[in-house]
Coordinates of C-alpha atoms and ligand atoms in Angstrom, one line a residue:
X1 CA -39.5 143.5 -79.8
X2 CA -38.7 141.3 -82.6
X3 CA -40.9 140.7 -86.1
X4 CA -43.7 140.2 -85.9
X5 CA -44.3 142.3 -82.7
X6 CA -42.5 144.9 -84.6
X7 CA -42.8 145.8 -88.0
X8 CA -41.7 148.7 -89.9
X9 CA -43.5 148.4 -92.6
X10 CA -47.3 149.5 -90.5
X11 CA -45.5 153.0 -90.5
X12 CA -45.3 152.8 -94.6
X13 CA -48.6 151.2 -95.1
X14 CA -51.0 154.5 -96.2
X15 CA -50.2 157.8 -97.7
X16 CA -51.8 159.1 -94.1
X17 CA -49.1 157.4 -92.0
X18 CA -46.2 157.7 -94.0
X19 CA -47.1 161.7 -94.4
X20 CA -47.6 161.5 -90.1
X21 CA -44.6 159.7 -89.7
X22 CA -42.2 161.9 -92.2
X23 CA -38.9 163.1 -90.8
X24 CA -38.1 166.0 -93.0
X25 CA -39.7 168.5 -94.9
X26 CA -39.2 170.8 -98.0
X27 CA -40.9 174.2 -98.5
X28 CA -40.2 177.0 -100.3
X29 CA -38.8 178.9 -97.7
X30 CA -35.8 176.3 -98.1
X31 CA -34.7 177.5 -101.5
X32 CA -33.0 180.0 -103.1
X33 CA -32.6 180.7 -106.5
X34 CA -29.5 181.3 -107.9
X35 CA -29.5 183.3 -110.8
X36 CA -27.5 184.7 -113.8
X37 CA -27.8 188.3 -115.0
X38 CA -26.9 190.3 -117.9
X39 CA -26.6 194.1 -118.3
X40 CA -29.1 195.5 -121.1
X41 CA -32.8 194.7 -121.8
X42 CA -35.4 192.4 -122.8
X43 CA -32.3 190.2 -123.3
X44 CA -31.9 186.3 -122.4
X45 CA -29.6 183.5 -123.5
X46 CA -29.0 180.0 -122.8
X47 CA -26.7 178.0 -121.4
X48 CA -25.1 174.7 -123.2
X49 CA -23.8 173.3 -120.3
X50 CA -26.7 174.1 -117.9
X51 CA -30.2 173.2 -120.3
X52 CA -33.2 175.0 -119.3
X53 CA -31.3 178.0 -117.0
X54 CA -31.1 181.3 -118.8
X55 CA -29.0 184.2 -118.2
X56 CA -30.8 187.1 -117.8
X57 CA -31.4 191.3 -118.0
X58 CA -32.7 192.3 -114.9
X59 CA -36.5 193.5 -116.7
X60 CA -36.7 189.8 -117.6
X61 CA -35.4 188.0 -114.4
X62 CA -38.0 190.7 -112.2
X63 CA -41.0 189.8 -114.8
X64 CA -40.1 186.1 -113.3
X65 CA -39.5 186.5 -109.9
X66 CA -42.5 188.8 -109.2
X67 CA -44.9 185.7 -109.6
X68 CA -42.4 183.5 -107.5
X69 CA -42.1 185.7 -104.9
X70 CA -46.2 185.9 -104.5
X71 CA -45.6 181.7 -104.7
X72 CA -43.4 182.4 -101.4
X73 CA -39.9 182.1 -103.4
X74 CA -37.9 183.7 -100.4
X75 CA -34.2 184.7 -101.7
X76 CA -31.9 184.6 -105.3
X77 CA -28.7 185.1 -104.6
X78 CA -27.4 187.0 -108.0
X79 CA -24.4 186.4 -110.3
X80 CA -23.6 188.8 -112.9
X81 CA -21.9 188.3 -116.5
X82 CA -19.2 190.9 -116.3
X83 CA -18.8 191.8 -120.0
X84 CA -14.8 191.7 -121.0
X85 CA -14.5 195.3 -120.7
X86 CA -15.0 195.6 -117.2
X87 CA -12.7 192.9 -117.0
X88 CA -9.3 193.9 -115.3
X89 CA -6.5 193.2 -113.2
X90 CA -7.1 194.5 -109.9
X91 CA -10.9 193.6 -110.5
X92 CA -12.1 197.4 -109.8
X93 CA -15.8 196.9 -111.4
X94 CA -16.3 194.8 -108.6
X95 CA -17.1 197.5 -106.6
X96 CA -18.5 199.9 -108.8
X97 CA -21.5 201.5 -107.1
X98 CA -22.9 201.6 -110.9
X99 CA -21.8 198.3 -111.8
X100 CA -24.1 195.3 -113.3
X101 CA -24.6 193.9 -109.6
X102 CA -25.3 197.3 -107.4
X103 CA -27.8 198.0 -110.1
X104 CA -29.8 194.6 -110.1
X105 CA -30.0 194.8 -106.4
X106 CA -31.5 198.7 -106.5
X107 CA -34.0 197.4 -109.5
X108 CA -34.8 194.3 -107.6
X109 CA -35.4 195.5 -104.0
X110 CA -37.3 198.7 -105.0
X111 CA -39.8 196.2 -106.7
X112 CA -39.7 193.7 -104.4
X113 CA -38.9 194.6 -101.0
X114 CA -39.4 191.7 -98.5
X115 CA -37.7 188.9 -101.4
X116 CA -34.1 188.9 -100.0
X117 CA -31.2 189.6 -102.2
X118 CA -28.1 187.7 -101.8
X119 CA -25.1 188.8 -103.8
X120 CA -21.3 186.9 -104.3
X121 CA -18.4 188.4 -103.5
X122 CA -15.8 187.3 -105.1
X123 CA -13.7 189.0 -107.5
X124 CA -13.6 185.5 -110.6
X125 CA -16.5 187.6 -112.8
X126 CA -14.2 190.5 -112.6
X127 CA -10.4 189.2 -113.3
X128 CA -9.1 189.2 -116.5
X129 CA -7.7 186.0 -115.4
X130 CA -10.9 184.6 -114.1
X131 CA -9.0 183.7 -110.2
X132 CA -11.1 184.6 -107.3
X133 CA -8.2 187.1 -106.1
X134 CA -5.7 189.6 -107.1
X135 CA -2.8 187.8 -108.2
X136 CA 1.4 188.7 -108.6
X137 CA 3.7 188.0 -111.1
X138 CA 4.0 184.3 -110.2
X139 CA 0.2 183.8 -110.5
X140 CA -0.5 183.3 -107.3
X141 CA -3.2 184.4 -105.3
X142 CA -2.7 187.2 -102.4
X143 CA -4.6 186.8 -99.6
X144 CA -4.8 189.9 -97.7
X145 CA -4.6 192.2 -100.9
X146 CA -7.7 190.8 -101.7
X147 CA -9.6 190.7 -98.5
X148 CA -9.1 195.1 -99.1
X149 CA -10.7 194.5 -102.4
X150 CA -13.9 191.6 -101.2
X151 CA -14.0 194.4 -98.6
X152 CA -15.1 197.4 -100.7
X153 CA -17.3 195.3 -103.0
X154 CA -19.5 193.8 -100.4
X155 CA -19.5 198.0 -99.1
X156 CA -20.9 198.3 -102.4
X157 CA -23.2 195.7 -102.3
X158 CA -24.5 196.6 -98.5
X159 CA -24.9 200.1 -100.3
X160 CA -26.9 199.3 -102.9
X161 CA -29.2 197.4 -100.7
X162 CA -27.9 193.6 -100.7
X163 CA -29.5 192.0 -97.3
X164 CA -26.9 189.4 -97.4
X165 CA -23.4 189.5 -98.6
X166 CA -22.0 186.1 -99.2
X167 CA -18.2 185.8 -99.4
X168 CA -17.4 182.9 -102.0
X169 CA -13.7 183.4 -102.5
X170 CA -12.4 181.4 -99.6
X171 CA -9.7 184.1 -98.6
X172 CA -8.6 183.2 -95.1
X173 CA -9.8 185.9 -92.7
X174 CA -12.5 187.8 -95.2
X175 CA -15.4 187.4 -93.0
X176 CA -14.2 188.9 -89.9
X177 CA -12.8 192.2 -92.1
X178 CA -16.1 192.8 -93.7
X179 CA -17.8 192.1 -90.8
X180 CA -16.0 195.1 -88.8
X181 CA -16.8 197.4 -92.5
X182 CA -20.3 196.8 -92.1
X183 CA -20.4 197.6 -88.6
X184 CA -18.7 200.8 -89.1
X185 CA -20.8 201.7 -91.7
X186 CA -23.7 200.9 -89.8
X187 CA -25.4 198.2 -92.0
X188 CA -25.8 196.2 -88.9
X189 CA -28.5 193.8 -90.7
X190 CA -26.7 193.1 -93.5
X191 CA -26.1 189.2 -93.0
X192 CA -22.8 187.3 -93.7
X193 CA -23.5 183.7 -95.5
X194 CA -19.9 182.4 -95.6
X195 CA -18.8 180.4 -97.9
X196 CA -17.0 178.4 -95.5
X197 CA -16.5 174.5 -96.5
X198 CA -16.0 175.2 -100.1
X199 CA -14.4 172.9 -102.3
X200 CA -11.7 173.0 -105.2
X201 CA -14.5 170.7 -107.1
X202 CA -14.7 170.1 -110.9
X203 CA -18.5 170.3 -110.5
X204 CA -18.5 174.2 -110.8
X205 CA -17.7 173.7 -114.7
X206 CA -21.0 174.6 -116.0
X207 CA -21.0 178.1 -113.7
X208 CA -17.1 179.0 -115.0
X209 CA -19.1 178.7 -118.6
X210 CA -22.2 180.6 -117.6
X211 CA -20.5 183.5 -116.3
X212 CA -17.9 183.6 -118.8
X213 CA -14.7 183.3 -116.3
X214 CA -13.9 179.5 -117.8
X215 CA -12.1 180.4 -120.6
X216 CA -9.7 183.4 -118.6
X217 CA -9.1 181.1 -116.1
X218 CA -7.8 178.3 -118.8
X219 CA -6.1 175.5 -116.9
X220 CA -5.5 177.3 -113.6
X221 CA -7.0 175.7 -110.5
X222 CA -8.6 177.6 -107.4
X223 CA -6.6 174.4 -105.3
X224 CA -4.4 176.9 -103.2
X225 CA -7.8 178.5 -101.6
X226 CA -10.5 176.3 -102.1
X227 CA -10.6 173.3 -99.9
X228 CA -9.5 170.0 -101.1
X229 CA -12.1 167.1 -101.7
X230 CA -10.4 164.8 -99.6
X231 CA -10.8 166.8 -97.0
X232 CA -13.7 166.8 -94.0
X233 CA -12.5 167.6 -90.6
X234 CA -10.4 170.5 -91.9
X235 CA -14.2 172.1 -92.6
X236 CA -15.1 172.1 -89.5
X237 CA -12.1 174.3 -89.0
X238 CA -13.1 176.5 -91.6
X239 CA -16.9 176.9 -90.8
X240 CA -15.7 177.0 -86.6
X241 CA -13.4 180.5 -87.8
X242 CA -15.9 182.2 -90.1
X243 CA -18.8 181.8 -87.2
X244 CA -16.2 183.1 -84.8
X245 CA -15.4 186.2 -86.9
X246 CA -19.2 186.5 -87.6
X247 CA -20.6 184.8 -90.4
X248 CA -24.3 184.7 -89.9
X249 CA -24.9 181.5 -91.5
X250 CA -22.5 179.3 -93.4
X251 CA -22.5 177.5 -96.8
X252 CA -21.1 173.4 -97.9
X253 CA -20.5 173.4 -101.3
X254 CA -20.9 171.7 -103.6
X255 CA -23.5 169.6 -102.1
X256 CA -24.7 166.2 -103.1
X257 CA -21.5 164.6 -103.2
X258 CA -21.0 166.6 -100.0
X259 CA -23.3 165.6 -98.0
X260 CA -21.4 164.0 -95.1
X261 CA -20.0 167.3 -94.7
X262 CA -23.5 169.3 -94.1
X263 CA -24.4 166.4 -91.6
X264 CA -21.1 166.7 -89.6
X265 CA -21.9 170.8 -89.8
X266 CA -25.6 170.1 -88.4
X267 CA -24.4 168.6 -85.9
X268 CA -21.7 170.9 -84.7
X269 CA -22.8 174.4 -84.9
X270 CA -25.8 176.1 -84.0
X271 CA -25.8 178.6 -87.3
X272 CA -28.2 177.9 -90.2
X273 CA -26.7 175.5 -92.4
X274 CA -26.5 176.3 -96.2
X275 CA -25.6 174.3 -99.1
X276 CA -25.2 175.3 -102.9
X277 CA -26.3 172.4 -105.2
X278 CA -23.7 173.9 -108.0
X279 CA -24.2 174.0 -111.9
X280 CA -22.5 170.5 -112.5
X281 CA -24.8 169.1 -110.1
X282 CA -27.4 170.5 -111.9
X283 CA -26.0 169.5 -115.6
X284 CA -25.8 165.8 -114.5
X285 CA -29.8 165.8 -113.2
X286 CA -30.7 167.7 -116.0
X287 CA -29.3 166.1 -118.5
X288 CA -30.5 162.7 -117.5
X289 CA -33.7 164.0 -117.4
X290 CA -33.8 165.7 -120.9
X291 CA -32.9 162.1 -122.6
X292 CA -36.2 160.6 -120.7
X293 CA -33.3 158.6 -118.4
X294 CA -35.1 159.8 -115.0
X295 CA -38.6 161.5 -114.0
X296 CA -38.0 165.1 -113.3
X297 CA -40.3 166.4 -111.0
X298 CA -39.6 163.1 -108.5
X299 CA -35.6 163.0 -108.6
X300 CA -35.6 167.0 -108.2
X301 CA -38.0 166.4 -105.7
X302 CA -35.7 163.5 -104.1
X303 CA -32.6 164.9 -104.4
X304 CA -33.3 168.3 -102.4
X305 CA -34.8 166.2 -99.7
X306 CA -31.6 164.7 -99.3
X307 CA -30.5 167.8 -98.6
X308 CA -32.9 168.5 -95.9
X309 CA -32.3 164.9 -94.8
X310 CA -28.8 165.9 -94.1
X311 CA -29.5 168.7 -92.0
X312 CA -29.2 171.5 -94.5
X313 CA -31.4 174.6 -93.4
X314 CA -31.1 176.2 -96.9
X315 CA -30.6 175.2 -100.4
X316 CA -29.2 177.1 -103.5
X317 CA -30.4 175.2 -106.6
X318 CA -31.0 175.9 -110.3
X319 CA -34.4 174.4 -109.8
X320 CA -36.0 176.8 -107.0
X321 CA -38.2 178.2 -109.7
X322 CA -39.3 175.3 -110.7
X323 CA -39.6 173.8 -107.2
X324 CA -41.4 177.1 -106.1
X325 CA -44.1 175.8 -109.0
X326 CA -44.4 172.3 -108.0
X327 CA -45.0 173.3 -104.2
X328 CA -47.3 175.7 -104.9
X329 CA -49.1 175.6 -108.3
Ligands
PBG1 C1 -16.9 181.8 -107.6 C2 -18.1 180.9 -107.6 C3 -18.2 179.7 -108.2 C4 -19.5 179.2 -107.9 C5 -20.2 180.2 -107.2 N1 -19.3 181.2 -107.0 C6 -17.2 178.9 -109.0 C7 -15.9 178.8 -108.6 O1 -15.5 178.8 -107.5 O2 -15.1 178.7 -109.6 C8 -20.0 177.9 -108.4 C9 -21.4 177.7 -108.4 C10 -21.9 176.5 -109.3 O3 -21.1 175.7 -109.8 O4 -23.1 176.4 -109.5 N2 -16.8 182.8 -106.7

């Protein structure tokens, strides 16, 4: 029926019948909170590209997250600053069962047990070169000689406790090879959030600086693994393999520009749908906000309904802790 018979605006008139009427919803059980840490204690430090996040000792990030957690804060998913020491070729820290990572998830789930822990593998914090993969002579990344490596650091991680591993390193056939390690070793719920439709985007900037890998990688590119921007159909490729050799749940990232992508996921595959909402995401909202240019609360607020909007099941964002607040005071 035409106007007048029909008009959409009845639906907005009251705060009552917009809320009844509302599509999509964000709680805290959409968000987790990706975090930084450092090895030591009682030790913090800011980020200049990322204003407001801290990286953070593992005493000071619990002292945080215990109160979030009793808010209903659900998951972090953790990314350590690998101090240039540990630093190395062939990236062997990475699966240290005493290294930075393997520690913060014993700390973390011994104190608290039901938040789930998330951990990256990827070998960038590790590499003196700051690539997400052993490299030869030529620079270039190798594929399968890496997948042995990703393979004994997420062993590490299932070790130490992780409940979800989360392969960022876009290394074709990674999933299905830890996959078959974990069942072998009998850590049959430990999840698999793939990485999957991940870009070669400029919007990771901010992260290269927080975890110190921006300045070994200099002016390489991650372009020969990491999906190019131009690129949609080829991600339903991607995300249709990783499901098929047993990711659990799969990740879109970056995400706001990205959008499309998690909509055309949503649609296609019955997995929870993740997407990361990455530093330079974070850097552009933030920064806006900190020279009075937008409200915060509302366009943080806005901007991870979008996400929900789009079909996204979970969110990583640099504002779950913050979020977590604002949902429940
Ligand atoms: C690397 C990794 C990156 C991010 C998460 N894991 C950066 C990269 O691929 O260079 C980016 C996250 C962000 O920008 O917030 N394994």
């Amino acid at each position: 029926m035409p106007f007048p018979y029909t008009r959409k605006r009845r639906l907005r008139a009251s705060q009552a019948i917009r809320n009844l009427s509302q599509e999509n919803h964000l709680t805290v059980d959409d968000l987790i909170w990706p975090v930084f840490v450092l090895d030591g204690f009682n030790r913090t430090e800011a980020i200049h590209s990322m204003p407001g996040v801290e990286r953070m000792s593992v005493d000071v990030l619990l002292d945080k997250l215990t109160p979030l957690h009793d808010k209903g804060l659900n998951a972090i998913a953790l990314f350590p600053v690998v101090e240039k020491q540990h630093k190395s070729d062939d990236a062997a820290e990475a699966w240290n069962p005493e290294g930075l990572v393997q520690r913060a998830v014993k700390t973390i789930k011994s104190a608290l047990p039901e938040l789930l822990v998330i951990t990256d593998v990827a070998l960038d914090p590790y590499t003196s070169h700051g690539q997400d993969g052993i490299i030869n002579e030529q620079g270039d990344v190798l594929n399968d000689v890496t997948i042995k490596a990703l393979v004994m650091q997420a062993k590490s991680h299932a070790k130490a406790g992780a409940d979800v591993v989360a392969p960022s390193d876009m290394m074709d056939g990674r999933v299905g090879e830890i996959r078959a390690m974990l069942e072998s070793n009998k850590h049959h719920n430990t999840a698999i959030l793939a990485y999957s439709a991940k870009y070669a985007s400029h919007f990771y900037g901010p992260f290269r600086d927080a975890v110190g890998s921006a300045a070994n990688l200099g002016k390489s590119s991650k372009a020969t693994y990491q999906m190019n921007p131009a690129n949609a159909l080829e991600a339903i490729d991607e995300i249709a393999m990783d499901i098929e050799e047993g990711a659990d749940m799969v990740m879109v990232k970056p995400g706001l520009p990205y959008l499309d992508i998690i909509a055309m996921a949503k649609a296609q595959f019955n997995v929870p749908i993740c997407a990361y909402h990455v530093s330079g995401e974070y850097a552009m909202l933030q920064s806006a906000i900190d020279n009075g240019f937008l409200a915060e609360q509302p366009t943080v607020m806005e901007t991870l309904m979008c996400f929900k909007r789009a079909g996204c099941d979970a969110i990583l964002t640099y504002y779950a802790d913050r979020v977590t607040e604002w949902l429940n005071p």
